[in-house]
Coordinates of C-alpha atoms in Angstrom, one line a residue:
X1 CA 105.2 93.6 212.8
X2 CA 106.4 92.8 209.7
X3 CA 104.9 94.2 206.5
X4 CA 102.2 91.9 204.5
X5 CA 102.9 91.4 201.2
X6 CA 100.9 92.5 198.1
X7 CA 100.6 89.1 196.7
X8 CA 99.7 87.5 200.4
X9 CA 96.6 89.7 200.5
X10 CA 93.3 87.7 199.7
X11 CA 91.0 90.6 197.7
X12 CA 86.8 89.9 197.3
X13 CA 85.7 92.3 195.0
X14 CA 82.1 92.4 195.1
X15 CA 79.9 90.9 192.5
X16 CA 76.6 92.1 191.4
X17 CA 75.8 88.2 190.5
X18 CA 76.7 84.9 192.7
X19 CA 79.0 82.4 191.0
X20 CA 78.8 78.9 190.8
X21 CA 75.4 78.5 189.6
X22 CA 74.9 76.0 186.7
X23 CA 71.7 77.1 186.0
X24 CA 71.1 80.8 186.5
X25 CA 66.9 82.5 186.0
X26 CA 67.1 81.9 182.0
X27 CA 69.0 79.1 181.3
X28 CA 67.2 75.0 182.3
X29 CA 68.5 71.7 183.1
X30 CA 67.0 68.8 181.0
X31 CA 63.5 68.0 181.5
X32 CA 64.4 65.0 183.8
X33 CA 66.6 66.8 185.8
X34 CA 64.0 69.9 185.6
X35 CA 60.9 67.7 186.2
X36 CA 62.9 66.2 189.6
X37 CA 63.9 69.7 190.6
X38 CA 60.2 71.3 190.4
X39 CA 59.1 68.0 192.3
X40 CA 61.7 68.7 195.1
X41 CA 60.2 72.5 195.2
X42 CA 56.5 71.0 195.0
X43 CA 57.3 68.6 198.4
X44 CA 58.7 71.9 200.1
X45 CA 56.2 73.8 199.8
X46 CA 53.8 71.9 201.3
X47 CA 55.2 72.9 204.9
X48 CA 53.2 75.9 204.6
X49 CA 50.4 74.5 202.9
X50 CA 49.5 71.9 205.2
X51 CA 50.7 74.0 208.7
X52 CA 48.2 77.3 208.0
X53 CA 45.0 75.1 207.4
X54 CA 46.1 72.5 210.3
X55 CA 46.1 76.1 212.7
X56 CA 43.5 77.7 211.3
X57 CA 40.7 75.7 210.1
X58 CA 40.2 73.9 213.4
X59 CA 39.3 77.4 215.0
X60 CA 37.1 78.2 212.4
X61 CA 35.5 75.4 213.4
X62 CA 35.8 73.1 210.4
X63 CA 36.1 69.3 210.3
X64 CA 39.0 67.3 208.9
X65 CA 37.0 67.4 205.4
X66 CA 37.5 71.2 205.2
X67 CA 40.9 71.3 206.2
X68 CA 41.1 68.5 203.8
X69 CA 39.8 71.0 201.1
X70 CA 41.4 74.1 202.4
X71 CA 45.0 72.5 201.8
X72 CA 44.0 71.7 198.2
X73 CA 42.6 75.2 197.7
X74 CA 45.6 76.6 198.9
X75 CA 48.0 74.3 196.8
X76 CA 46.0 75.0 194.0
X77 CA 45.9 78.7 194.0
X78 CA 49.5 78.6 195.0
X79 CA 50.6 76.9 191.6
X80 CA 48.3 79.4 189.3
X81 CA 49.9 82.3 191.4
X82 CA 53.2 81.5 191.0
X83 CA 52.7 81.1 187.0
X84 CA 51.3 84.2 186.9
X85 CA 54.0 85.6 188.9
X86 CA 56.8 84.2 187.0
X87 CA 55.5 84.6 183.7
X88 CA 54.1 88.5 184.5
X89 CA 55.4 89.9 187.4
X90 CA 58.9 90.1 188.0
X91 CA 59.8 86.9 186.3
X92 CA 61.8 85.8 189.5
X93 CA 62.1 82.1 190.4
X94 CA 59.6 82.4 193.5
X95 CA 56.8 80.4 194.8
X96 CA 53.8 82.6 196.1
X97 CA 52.4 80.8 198.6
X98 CA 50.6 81.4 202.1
X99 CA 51.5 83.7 204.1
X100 CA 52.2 83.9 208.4
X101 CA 51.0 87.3 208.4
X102 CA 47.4 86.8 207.9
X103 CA 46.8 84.8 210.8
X104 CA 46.3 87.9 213.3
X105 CA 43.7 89.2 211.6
X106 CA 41.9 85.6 210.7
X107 CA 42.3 85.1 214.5
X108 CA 40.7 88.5 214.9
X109 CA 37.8 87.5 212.2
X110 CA 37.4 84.1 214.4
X111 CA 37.2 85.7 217.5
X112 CA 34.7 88.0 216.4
X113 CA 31.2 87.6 218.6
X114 CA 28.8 87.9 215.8
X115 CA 30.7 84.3 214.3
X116 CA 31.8 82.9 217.5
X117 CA 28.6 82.4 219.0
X118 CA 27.6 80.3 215.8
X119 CA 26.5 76.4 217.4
X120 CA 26.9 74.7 214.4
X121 CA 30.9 74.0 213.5
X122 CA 30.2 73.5 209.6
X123 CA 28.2 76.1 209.8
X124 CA 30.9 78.8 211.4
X125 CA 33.4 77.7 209.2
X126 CA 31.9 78.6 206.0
X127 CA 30.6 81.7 208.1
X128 CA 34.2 82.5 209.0
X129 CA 35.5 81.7 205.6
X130 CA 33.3 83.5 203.9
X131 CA 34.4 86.9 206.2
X132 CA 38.3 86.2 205.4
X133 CA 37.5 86.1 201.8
X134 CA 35.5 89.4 202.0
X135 CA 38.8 91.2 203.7
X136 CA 41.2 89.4 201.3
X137 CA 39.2 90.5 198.4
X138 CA 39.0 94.1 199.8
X139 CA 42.5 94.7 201.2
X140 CA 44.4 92.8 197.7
X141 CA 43.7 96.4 196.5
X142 CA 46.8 98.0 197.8
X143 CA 48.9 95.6 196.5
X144 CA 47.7 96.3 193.0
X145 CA 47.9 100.0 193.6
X146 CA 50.9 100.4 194.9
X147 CA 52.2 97.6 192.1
X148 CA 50.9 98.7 189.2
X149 CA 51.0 102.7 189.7
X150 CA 54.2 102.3 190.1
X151 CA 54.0 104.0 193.7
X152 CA 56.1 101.1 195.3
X153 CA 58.9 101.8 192.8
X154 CA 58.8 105.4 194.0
X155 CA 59.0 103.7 197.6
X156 CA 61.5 101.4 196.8
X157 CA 64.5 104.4 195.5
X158 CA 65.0 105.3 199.0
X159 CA 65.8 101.4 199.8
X160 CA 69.5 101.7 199.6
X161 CA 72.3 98.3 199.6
X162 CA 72.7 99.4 203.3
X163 CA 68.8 99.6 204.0
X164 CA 68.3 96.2 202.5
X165 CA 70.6 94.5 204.7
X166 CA 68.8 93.6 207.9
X167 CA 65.3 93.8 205.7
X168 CA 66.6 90.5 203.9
X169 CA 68.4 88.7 206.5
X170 CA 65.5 88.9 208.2
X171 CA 63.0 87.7 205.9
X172 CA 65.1 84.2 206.7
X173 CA 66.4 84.7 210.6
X174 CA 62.8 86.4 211.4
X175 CA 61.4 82.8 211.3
X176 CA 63.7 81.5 213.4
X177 CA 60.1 79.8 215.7
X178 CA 59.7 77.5 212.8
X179 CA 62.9 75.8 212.6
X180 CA 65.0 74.3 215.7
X181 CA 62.2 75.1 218.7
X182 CA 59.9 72.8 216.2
X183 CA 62.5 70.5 215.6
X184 CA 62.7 69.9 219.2
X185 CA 59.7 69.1 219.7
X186 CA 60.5 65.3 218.2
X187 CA 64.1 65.4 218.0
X188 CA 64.2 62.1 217.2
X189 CA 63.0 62.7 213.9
X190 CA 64.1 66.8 213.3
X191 CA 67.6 66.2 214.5
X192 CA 68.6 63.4 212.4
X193 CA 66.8 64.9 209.2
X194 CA 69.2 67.9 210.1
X195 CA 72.0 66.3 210.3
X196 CA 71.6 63.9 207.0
X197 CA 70.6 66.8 204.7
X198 CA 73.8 68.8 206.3
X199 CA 75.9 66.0 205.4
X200 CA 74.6 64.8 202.1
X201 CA 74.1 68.5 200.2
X202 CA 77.7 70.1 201.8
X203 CA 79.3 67.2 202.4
X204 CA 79.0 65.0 199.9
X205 CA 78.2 67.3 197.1
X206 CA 81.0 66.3 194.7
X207 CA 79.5 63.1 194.0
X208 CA 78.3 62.6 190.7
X209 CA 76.4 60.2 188.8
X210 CA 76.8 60.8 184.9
X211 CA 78.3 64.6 185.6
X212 CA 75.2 65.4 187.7
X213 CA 75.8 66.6 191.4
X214 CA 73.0 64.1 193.2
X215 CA 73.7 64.5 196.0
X216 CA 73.8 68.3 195.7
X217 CA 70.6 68.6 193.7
X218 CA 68.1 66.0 195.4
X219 CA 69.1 65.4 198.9
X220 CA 66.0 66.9 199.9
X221 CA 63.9 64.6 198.5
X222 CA 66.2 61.7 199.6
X223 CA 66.6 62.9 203.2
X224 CA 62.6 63.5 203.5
X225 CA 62.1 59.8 202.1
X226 CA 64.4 58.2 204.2
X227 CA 63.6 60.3 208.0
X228 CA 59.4 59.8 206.5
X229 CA 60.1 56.1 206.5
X230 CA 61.8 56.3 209.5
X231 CA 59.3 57.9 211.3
X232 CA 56.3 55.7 209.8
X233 CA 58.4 52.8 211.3
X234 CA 58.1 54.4 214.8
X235 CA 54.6 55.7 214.5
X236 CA 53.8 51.6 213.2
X237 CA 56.0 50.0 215.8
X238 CA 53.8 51.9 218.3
X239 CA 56.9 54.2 219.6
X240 CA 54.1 56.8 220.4
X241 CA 51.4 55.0 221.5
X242 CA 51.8 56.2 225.4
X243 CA 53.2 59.7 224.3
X244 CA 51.7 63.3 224.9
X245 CA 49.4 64.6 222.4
X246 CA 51.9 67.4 221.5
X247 CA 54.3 64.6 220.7
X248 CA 52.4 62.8 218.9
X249 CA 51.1 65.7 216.3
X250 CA 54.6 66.2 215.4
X251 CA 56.2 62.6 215.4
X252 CA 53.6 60.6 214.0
X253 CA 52.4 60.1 210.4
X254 CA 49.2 59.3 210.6
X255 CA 47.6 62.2 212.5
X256 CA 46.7 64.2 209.7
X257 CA 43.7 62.6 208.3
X258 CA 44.4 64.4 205.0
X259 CA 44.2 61.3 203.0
X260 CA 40.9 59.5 204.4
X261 CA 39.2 62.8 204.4
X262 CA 40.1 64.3 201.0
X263 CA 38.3 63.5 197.6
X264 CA 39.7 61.1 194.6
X265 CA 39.1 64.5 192.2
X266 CA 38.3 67.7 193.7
X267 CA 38.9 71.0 191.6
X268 CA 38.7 74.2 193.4
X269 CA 37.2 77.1 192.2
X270 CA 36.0 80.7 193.2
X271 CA 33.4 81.3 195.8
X272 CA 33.4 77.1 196.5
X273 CA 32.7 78.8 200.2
X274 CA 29.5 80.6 199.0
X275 CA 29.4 84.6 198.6
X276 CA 32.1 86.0 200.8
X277 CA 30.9 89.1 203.2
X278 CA 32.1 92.2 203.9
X279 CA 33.2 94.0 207.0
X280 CA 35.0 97.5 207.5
X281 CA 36.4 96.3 210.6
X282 CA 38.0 92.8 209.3
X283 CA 39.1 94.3 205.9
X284 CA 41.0 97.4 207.6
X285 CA 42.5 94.6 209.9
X286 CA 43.7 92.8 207.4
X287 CA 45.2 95.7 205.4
X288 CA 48.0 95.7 208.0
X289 CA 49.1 92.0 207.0
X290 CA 48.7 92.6 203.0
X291 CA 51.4 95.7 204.2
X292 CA 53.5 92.8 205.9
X293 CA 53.5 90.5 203.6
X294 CA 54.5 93.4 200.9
X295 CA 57.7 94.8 202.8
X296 CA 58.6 90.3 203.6
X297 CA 57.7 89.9 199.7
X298 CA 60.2 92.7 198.6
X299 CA 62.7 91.3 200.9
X300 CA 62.4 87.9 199.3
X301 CA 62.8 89.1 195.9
X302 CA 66.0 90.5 196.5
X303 CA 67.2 87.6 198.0
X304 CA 65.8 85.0 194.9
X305 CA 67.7 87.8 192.5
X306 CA 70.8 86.5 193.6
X307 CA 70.1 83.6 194.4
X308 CA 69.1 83.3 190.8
X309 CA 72.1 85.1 189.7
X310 CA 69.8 87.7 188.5
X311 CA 71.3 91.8 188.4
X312 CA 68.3 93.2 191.3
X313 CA 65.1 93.9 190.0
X314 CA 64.6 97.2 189.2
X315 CA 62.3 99.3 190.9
X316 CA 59.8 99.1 188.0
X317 CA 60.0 95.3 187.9
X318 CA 59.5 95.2 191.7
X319 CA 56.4 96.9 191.8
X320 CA 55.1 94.9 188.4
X321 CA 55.6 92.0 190.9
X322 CA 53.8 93.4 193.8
X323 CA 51.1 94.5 191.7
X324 CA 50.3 90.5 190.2
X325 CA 51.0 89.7 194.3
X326 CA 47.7 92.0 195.0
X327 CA 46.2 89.9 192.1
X328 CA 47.4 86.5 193.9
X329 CA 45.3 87.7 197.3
X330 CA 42.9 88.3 195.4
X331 CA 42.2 85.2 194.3
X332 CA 43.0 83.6 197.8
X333 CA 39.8 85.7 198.5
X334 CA 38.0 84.1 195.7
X335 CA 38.9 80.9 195.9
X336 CA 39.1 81.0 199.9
X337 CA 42.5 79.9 200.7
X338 CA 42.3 81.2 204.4
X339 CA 45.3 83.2 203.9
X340 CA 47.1 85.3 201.6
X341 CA 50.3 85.7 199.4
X342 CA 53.6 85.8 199.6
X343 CA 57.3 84.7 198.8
X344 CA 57.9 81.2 200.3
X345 CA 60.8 81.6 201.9
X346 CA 62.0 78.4 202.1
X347 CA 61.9 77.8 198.3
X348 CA 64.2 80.9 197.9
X349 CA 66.9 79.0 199.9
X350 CA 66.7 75.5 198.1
X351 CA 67.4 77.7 195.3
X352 CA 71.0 78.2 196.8
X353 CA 71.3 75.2 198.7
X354 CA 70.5 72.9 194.6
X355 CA 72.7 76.2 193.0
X356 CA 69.7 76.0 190.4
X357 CA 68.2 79.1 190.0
X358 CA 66.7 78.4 187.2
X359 CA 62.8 80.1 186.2
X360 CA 61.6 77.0 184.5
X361 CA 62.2 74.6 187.1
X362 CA 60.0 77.4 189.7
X363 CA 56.8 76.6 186.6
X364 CA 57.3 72.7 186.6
X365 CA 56.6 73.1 190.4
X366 CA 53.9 75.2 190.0
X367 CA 52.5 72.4 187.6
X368 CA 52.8 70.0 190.2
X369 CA 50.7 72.0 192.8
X370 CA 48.2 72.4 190.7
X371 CA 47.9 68.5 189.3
X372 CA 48.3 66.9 192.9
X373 CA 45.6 69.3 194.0
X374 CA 43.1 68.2 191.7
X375 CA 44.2 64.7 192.7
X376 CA 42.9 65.0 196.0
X377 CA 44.1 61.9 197.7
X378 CA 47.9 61.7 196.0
X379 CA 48.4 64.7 197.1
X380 CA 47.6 64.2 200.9
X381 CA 49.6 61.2 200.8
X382 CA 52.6 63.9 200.4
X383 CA 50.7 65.8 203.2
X384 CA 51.1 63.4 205.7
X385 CA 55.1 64.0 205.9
X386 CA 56.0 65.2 209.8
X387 CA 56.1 68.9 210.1
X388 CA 59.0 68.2 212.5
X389 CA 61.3 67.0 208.7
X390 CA 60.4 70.3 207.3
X391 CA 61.0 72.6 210.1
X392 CA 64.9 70.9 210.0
X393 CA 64.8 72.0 206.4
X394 CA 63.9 75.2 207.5
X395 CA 67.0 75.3 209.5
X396 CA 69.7 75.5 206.5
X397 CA 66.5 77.4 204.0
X398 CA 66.1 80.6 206.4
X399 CA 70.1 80.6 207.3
X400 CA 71.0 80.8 203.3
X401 CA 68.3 83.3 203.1
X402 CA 69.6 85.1 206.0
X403 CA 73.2 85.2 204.7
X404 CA 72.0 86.3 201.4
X405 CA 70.6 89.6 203.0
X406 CA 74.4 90.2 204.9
X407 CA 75.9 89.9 201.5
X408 CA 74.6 92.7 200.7
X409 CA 77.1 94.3 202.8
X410 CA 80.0 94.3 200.8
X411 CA 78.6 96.5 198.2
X412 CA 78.6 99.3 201.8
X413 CA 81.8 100.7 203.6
X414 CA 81.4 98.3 206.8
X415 CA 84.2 100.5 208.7
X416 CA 81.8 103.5 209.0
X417 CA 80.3 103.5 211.9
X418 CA 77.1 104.8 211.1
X419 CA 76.8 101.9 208.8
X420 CA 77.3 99.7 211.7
X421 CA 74.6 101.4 213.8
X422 CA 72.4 101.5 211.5
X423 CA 72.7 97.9 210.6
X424 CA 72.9 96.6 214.5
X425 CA 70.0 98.9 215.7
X426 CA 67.5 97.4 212.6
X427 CA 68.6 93.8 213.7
X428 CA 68.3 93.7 216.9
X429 CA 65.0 95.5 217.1
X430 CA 63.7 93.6 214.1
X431 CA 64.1 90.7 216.1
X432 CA 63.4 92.0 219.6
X433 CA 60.2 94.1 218.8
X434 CA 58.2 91.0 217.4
X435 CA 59.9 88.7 220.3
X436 CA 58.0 91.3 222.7
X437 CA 55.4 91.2 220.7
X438 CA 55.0 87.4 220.9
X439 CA 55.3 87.0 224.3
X440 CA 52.8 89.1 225.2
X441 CA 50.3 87.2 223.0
X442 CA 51.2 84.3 224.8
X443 CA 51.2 85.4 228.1
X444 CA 48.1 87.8 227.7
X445 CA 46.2 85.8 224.8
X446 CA 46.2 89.0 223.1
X447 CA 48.5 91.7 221.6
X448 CA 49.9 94.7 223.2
X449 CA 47.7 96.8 221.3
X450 CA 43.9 95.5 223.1
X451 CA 42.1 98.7 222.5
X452 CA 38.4 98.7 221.5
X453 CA 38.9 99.9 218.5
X454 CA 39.5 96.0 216.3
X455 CA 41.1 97.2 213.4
X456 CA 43.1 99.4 215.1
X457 CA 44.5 96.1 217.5
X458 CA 45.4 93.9 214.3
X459 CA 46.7 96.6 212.7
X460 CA 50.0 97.4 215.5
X461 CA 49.9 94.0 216.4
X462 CA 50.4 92.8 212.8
X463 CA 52.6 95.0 211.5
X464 CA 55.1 94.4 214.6
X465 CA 55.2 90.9 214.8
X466 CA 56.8 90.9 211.3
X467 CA 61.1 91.3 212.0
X468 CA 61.4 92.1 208.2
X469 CA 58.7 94.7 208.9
X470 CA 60.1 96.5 212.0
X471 CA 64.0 96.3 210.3
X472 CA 62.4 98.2 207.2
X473 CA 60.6 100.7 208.8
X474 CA 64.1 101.5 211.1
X475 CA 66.7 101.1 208.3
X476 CA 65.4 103.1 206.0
X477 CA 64.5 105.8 208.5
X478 CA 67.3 106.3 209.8
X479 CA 70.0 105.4 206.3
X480 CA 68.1 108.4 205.2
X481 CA 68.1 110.9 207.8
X482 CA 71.2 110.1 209.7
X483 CA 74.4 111.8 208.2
X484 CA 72.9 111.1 204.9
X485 CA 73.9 113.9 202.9
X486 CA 77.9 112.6 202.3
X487 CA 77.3 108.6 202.6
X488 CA 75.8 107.9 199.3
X489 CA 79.6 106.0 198.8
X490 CA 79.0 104.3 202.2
X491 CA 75.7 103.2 201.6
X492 CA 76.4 101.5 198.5
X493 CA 74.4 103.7 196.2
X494 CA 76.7 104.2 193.1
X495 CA 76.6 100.6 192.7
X496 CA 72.8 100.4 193.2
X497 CA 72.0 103.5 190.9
X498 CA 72.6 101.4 187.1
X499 CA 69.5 98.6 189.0
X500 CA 67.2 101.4 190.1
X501 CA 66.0 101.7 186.3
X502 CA 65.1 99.4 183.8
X503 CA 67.8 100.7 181.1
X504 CA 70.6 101.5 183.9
X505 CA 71.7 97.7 182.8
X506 CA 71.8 95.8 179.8
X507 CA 71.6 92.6 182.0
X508 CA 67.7 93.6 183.1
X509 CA 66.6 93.0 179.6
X510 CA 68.0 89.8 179.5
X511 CA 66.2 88.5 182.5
X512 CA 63.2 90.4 182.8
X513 CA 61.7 91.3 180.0
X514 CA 58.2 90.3 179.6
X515 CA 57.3 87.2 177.0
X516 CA 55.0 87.0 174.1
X517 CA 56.7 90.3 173.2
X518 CA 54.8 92.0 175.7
X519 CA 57.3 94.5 176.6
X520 CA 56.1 96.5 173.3
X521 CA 52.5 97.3 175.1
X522 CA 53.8 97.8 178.3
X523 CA 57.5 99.6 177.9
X524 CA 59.3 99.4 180.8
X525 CA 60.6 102.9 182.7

């Protein structure tokens, strides 16, 4: 075999910030370009906004007018928390919205006889609504212990590069059910809106208009208007007139009745529902998914880091973001969004797919949720966009999300092999543990755990239906007791030790340093 030579060898070196980025966490495109960006956020995040009422309020049993209000609620709260969060907390580019995790224990809350047997819908709704606020109000507190005593910090130094790996990838592959198996379910509109983002963000990237990558930057927004027309043509043209109901809740655009049943001007504000209530039961319950959506949230900040070309956050900025997280749920309690915080995913990946990672562009959105909110009917107009074009979004959001977490890798010695068991063994039963999970539910109508004991139930049924969850929980167990004591080289730890502190890098200053001078009353450690 003949010898390669040196200057035939390809070397990576690994890089504690992504390249390429034009705009990295402190430095902002024009306000045009800026005010189109946030917009393009704004319209992605209403995936989420619109999908948790649509399941949950129904159940509850509230009318379209609630869900109506509950989607404006949410949006709402969404763009104050993500201010807060990107002015306070860790300063990261990340949209705080709704969060999966809650719906076991609202389902629980639902379920529950002393609300169930309620006659009146209304009437249950604002019952039920009034019972998730209570919980959300009660469990937000972790979150802001563990944030602001600086206990997650002391948590997060035994997260290693190694440990981090399947945690991240998957926060994105871990929501796999919301991309293709949705898309299929009116692939006549998901597959197409696949296949034109694809090909007009990757493919046809290079083309500029007056220096600026178009194509690159906004064909979100231009694939969603184009496949939304598209699909109003069929739903006009009658193409699902004779179609199952199934089909027609994800192909049509006019089955949402957001925009006849929401309000001209409608403002949210706390206790709208009435005085929440309070149960031991619900608010242990829901403890479990304010745990969930703390490990998916840390996950996601990682990920946004680079995908901001941000150093990582440090293990005190971390928990100064999990701490104004607990205050985010807290006000979903107040202002009774149904559900509570966390890190939208898919906003992370448009980060990577526009190469903006910019911190202003993340507030302009926020600006946006908050306006169209209050302007109830514009806002439902953007609503009434197919579930089916976001959920191919979704698609190429969760996969750059994904990959982000395997990058991680090359800061680790990949030709150990108990770097490779660790990493396998946390994939695959962070993906096969909730899959189990799942099914069951399905099959049974109820989780594995179906003890008497409520709380108890949403708590194991909760915690392992989260794939970000069950990889944290087995990574770091076993990167810290397995072999441990000579593979701090291997795990990547002399390159993670200068981002465990505030000070270990002259870069953290730069990006997340309080404003307003702020830093001077609460010094970082």
């Amino acid at each position: 075999m003949a010898e390669v030579k040196p200057e035939d060898m390809v070397h990576h070196m690994p890089m504690d910030q992504l390249q390429g980025f034009e705009y990295c966490i402190d430095s902002n495109p024009s306000w045009g370009e800026g005010i189109a960006l946030g917009f393009q956020h704004y319209i992605l995040s209403l995936g989420t906004a619109v999908m948790i009422p649509t399941m949950l309020v129904p159940l509850m049993g509230g009318n379209d007018h609630d869900k109506a209000k509950v989607v404006q609620t949410l949006l709402f709260v969404t763009g104050i928390k993500t201010l807060l969060q990107t002015l306070f907390g860790t300063r990261l580019p990340t949209i705080m919205g709704g969060s999966y995790a809650y719906v076991v224990p609202v389902l629980s809350i639902i379920r529950d006889p002393s609300i169930a047997q309620i006659a009146d819908g209304h009437t249950r709704f604002l019952q039920t609504m009034r019972a998730v606020q209570g919980s959300l109000i009660v469990s937000s507190s972790i979150q802001i212990i563990l944030g602001y005593s600086q206990l997650w910090a002391i948590c997060s130094r035994f997260f290693s590069p190694l440990g981090m790996v399947p945690v991240i990838a998957l926060v994105g592959l871990g929501l796999f059910e919301r991309g293709f198996p949705v898309v299929g379910k009116c692939v006549e509109i998901g597959l197409p809106m696949l296949i034109l983002f694809v090909a007009l963000s990757q493919y046809l990237k290079h083309v500029n208009v007056r220096h600026v990558p178009v194509l690159e930057r906004f064909s979100m927004l231009m694939c969603i208007a184009l496949v939304w027309v598209y699909a109003h043509i069929l739903t006009a043209s009658g193409a699902y007139k004779h179609t199952a109901l199934v089909t027609q809740i994800n192909c049509r655009t006019d089955l949402a009745n957001l925009i006849s049943s929401s309000q001209w001007i409608s403002i949210p504000y706390p206790l709208q529902w009435g005085a929440p209530t309070f149960s031991a039961d619900h608010a242990f319950g829901m403890m479990a998914a304010v745990v969930v959506s703390l490990i998916e949230t840390t996950g996601a900040f990682k990920a946004a880091a680079r995908l901001a070309s941000a150093t990582p956050p440090p293990a005190y900025v971390l928990s100064r973001g999990i701490g104004w997280q607990g205050i985010g749920t807290l006000l979903d309690g107040l202002f009774g969004t149904g559900t509570g915080s966390t890190v939208s995913v898919e906003n992370v990946g448009l980060l990577g797919s526009t190469r903006v990672g910019s911190r202003r562009v993340i507030q302009i959105s926020a600006g946006f949720m908050i306006f169209f909110s209050m302007l109830g009917k514009f806002g439902a107009l953007f609503s009434s966009i197919p579930f089916t074009i976001f959920a191919a979004i979704y698609c190429v959001m969760f996969g750059i999300v994904a990959a982000v977490g395997l990058s991680f890798m090359q800061f680790t010695n990949m030709n150990s092999m108990r770097n490779l068991f660790i990493i396998g063994v946390s994939l695959f039963l962070g993906l096969s543990i909730p899959e189990y999970f799942s099914r069951y539910s399905t099959s049974s109508r109820q989780g594995p755990a179906h003890t008497k004991a409520g709380w108890f139930n949403d708590y194991i049924n909760t915690i392992f239906s989260s794939p970000p969850t069950v990889a944290l929980f087995v990574a770091v167990l076993l990167d810290n007791t397995l072999d441990v004591k000579d593979a701090a080289r291997d795990r990547g730890m002399p390159w993670w030790a200068r981002f465990r502190t505030f000070r270990g890098d002259s870069r953290n200053e730069e990006f997340y340093t309080l404003p307003f001078n702020l830093n001077r009353f609460f010094p970082p450690s």
